[in-house]
CSV table of C-alpha atoms in Angstrom, one decimal:
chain,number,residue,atom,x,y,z
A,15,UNK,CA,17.8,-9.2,6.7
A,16,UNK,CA,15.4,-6.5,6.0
A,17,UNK,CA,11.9,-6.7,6.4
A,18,UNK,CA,8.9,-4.8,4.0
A,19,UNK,CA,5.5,-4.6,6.3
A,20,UNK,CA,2.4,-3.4,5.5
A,21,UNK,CA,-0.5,-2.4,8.0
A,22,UNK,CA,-4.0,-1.5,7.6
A,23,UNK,CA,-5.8,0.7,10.3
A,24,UNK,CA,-9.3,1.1,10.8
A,25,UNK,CA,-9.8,3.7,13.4
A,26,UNK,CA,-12.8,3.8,16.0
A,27,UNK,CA,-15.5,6.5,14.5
A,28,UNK,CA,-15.0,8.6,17.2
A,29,UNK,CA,-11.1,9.3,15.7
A,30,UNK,CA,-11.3,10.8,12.0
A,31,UNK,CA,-9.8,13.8,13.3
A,32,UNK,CA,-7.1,12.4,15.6
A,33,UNK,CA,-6.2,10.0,12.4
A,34,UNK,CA,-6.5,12.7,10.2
A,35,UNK,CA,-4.2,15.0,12.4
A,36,UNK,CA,-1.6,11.8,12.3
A,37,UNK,CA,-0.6,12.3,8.4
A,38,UNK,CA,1.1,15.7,9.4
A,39,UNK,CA,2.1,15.2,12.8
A,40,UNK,CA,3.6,11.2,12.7
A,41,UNK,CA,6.0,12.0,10.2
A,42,UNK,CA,8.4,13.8,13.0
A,43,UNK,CA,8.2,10.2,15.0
A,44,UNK,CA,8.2,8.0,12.5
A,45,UNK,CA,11.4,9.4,11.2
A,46,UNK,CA,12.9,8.9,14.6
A,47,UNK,CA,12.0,5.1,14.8
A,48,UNK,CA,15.8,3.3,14.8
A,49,UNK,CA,15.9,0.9,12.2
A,50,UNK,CA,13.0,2.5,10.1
A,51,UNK,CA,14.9,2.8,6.9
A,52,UNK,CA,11.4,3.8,4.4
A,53,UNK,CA,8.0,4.4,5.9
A,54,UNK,CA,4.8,6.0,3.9
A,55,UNK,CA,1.7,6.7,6.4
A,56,UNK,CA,-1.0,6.5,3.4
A,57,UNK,CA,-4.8,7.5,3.5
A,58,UNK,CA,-7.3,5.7,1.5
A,59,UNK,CA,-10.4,6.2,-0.9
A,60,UNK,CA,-13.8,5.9,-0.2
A,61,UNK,CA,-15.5,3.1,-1.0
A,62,UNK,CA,-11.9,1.4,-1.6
A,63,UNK,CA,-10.7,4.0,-4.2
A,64,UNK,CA,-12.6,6.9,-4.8
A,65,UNK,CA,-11.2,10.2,-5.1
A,66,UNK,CA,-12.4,11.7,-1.9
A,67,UNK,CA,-10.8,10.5,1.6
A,68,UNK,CA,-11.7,7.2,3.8
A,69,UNK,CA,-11.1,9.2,6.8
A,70,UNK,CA,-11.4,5.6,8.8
A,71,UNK,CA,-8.8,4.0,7.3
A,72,UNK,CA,-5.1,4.0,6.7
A,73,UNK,CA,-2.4,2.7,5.6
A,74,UNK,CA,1.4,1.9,7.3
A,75,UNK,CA,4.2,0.7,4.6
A,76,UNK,CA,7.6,0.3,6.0
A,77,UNK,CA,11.1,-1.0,5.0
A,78,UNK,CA,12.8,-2.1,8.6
A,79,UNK,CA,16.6,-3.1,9.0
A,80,UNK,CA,15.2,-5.8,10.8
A,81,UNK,CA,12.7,-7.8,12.2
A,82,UNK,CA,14.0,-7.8,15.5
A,83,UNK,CA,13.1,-4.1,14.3
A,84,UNK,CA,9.7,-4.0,13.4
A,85,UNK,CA,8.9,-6.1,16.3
A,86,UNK,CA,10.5,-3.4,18.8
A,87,UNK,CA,8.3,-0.8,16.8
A,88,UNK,CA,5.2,-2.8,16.7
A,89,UNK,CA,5.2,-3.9,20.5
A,90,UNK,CA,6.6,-1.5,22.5
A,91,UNK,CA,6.4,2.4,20.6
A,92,UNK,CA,4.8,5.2,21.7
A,93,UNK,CA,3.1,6.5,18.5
A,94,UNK,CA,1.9,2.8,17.4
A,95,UNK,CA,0.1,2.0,21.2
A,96,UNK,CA,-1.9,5.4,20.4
A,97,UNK,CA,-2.8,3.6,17.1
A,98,UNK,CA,-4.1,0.7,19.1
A,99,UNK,CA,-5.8,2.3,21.6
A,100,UNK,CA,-7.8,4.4,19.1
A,101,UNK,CA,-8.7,1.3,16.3
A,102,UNK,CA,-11.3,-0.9,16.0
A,103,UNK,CA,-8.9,-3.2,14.1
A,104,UNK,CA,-5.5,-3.6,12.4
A,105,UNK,CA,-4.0,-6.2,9.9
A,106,UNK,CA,-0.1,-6.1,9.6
A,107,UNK,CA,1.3,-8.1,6.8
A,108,UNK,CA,5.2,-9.2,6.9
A,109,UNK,CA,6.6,-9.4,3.0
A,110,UNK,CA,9.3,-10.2,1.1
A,111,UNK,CA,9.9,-8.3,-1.8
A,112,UNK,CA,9.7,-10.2,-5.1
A,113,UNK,CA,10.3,-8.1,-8.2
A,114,UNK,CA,10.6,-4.4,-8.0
A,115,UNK,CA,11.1,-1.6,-10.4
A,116,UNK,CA,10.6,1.9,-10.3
A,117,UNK,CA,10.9,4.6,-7.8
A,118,UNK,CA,9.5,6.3,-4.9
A,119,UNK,CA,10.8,9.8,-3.4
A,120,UNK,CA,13.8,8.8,-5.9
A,121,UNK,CA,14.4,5.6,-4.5
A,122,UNK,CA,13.5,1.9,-4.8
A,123,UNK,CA,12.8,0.9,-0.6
A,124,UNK,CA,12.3,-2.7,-1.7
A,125,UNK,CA,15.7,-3.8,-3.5
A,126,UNK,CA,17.4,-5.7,-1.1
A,127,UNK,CA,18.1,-9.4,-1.0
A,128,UNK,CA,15.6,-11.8,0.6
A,129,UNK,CA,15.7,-15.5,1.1
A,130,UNK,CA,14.5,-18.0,-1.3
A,131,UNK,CA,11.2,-18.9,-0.3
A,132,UNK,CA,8.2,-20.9,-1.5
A,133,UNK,CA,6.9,-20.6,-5.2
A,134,UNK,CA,3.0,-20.3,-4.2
A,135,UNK,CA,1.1,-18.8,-1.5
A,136,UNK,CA,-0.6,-15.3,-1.2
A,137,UNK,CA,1.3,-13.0,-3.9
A,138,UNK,CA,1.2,-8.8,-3.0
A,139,UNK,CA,1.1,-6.5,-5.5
A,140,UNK,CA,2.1,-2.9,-4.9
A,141,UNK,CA,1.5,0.1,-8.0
A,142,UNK,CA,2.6,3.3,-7.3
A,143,UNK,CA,2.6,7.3,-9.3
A,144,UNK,CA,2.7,10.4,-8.7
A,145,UNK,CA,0.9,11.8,-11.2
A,146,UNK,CA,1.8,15.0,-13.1
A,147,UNK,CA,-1.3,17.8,-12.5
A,148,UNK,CA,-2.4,18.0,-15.6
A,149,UNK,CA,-3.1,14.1,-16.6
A,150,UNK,CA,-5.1,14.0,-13.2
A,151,UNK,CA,-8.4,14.2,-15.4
A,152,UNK,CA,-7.2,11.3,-17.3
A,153,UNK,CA,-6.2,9.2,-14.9
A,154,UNK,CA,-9.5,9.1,-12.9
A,155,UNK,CA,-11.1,8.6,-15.9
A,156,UNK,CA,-9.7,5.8,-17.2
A,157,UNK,CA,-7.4,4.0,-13.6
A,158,UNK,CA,-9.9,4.6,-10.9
A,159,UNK,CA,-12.1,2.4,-12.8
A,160,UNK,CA,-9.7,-0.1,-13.5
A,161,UNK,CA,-8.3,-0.2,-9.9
A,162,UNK,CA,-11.6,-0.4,-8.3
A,163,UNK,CA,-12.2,-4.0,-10.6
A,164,UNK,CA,-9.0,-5.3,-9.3
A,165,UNK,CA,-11.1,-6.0,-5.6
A,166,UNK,CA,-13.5,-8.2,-8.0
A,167,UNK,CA,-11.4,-10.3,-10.1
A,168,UNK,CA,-10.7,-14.2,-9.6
A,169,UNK,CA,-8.4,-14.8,-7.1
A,170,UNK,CA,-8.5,-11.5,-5.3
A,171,UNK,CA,-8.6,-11.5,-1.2
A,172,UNK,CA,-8.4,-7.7,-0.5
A,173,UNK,CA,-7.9,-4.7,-2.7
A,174,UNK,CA,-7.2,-1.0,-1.2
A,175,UNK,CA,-6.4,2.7,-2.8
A,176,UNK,CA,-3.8,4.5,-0.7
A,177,UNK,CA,-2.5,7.7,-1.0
A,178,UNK,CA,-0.1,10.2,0.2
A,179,UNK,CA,-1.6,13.3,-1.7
A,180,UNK,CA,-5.3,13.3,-2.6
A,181,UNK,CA,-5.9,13.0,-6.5
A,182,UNK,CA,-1.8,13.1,-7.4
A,183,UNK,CA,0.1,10.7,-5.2
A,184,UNK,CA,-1.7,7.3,-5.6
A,185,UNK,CA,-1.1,3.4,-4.9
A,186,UNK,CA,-3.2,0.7,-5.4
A,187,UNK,CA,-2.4,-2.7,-3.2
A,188,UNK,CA,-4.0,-6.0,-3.9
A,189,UNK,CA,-3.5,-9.2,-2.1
A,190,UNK,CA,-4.0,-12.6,-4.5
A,191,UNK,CA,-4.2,-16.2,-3.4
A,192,UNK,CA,-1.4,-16.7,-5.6
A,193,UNK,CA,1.1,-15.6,-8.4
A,194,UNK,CA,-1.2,-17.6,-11.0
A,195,UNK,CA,-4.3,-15.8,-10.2
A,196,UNK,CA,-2.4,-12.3,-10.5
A,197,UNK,CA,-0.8,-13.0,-13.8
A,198,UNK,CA,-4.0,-14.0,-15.3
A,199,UNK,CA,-5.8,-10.8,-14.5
A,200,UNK,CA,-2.5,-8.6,-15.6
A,201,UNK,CA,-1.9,-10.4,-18.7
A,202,UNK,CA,-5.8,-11.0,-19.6
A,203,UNK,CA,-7.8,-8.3,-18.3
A,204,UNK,CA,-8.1,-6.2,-21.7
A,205,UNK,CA,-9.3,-3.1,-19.6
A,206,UNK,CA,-5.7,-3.8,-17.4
A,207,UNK,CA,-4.2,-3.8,-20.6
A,208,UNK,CA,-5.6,-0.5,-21.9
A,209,UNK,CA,-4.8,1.5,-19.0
A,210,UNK,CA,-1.2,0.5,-19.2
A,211,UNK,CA,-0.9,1.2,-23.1
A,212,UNK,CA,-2.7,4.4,-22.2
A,213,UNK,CA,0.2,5.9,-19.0
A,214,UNK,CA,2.6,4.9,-21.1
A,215,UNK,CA,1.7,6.9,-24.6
A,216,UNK,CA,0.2,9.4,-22.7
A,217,UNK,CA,3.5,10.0,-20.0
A,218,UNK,CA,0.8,10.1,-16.8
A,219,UNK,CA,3.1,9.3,-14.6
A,220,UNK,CA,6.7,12.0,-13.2
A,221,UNK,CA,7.0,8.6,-10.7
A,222,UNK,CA,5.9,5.5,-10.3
A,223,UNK,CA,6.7,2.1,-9.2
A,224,UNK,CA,5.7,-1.4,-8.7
A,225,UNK,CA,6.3,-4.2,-6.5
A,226,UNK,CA,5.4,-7.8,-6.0
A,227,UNK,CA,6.1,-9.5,-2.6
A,228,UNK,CA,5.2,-12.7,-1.1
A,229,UNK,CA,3.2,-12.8,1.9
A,230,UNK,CA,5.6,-14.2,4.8
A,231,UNK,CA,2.8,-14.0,7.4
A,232,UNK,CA,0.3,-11.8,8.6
A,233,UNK,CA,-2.1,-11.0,11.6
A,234,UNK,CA,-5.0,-9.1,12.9
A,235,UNK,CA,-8.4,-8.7,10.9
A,236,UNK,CA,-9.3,-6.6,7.8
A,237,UNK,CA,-13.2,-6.1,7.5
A,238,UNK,CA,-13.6,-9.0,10.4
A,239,UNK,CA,-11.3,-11.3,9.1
A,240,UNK,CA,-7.2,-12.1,7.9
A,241,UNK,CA,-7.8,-12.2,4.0
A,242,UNK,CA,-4.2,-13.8,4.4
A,243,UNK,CA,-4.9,-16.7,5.9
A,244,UNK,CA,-4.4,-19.9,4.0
């Protein structure tokens, strides 16, 4: 069965320009990982999701064949030891894709059958664009704002910007203590609601996608701790 995983690197401070380097020079090995079927080496915002670059911090998404996959990857490859030789910590969340619509690189990576599994728990939520040059203004106007409120609201354990391109290839991911707690802020949060009514009359967006997993497992620290854990 296939398996979505999500990592979160903080490099050591002496390595912004080896993990800068890594968004160019990865991509030839990461394509070469068997069983890797999506993957999407992200950057992130200052400050959580500013414009300009966390050049600290980064981001690993990846659609496996496998688990027996992603565990060969994780414990034994080349390109992720350097990663853990040259961080000061990394979280790795296993997911299950929920509900996903949308595209990415003119694909959905997470529509694929899972097992059934528990109703509650920690919830995921993945929003993706790529946003067309000239509604960049407008979108860090009026969805930076938004994004960065997401990391305050009830029920919110971790929130993160991510990119692939600065300003036009954006993601924001937010981890919830449960489906409950992320409906209320989608459905209730008037700002939320704005920015939504806003992408779609104003056609932001030439891609974008969203995703909501559950949270199988997950290990390693984020900011000194597993916001995961139950």
């Amino acid at each position: 069965m296939p398996l979505t995983t999500l990592s979160i690197l903080t490099l050591l401070p002496n390595q912004r320009r080896w993990g800068f380097a890594q968004m160019g020079t990865a991509q030839r090995p990461l394509r070469r990982v068997p069983g890797l079927r999506f993957q999407k080496l992200l950057g992130s915002g200052a400050g959580g999701f500013g414009a300009l670059p966390n050049l600290r911090r980064y981001g690993l998404l990846a659609v496996w064949d496998s688990e027996e996959a992603a565990q060969e990857f994780f414990s034994h490859h080349p390109l992720w030891q350097q990663y853990r030789q040259r961080t000061q910590e990394i979280w790795t969340a296993r997911l299950a894709p929920v509900k996903s619509h949308g595209l990415w690189d003119g694909k959905n990576p997470f529509d694929y059958e899972t097992a059934a599994g528990a109703a509650d728990g920690p919830m995921m939520v993945l929003t993706r664009a790529s946003i067309r040059w000239q509604k960049t203004p407008r979108f860090w106007r009026y969805v930076a704002p938004v994004s960065a409120t997401v990391a305050e609201a009830p029920g919110v354990r971790a929130a993160i910007g991510l990119g692939e391109l600065p300003v036009v290839r954006q993601a924001t991911v937010s981890l919830w203590e449960s489906q409950q707690a992320m409906q209320d802020y989608a459905y209730r949060s008037p700002k939320h609601k704005e920015v939504i009514r806003l992408t779609r009359q104003e056609n932001w967006y030439g891609e974008e996608l969203f995703a909501r997993f559950r949270v199988l497992d997950a290990e390693g620290t984020w900011d000194g701790h597993n916001p995961a854990a139950q």
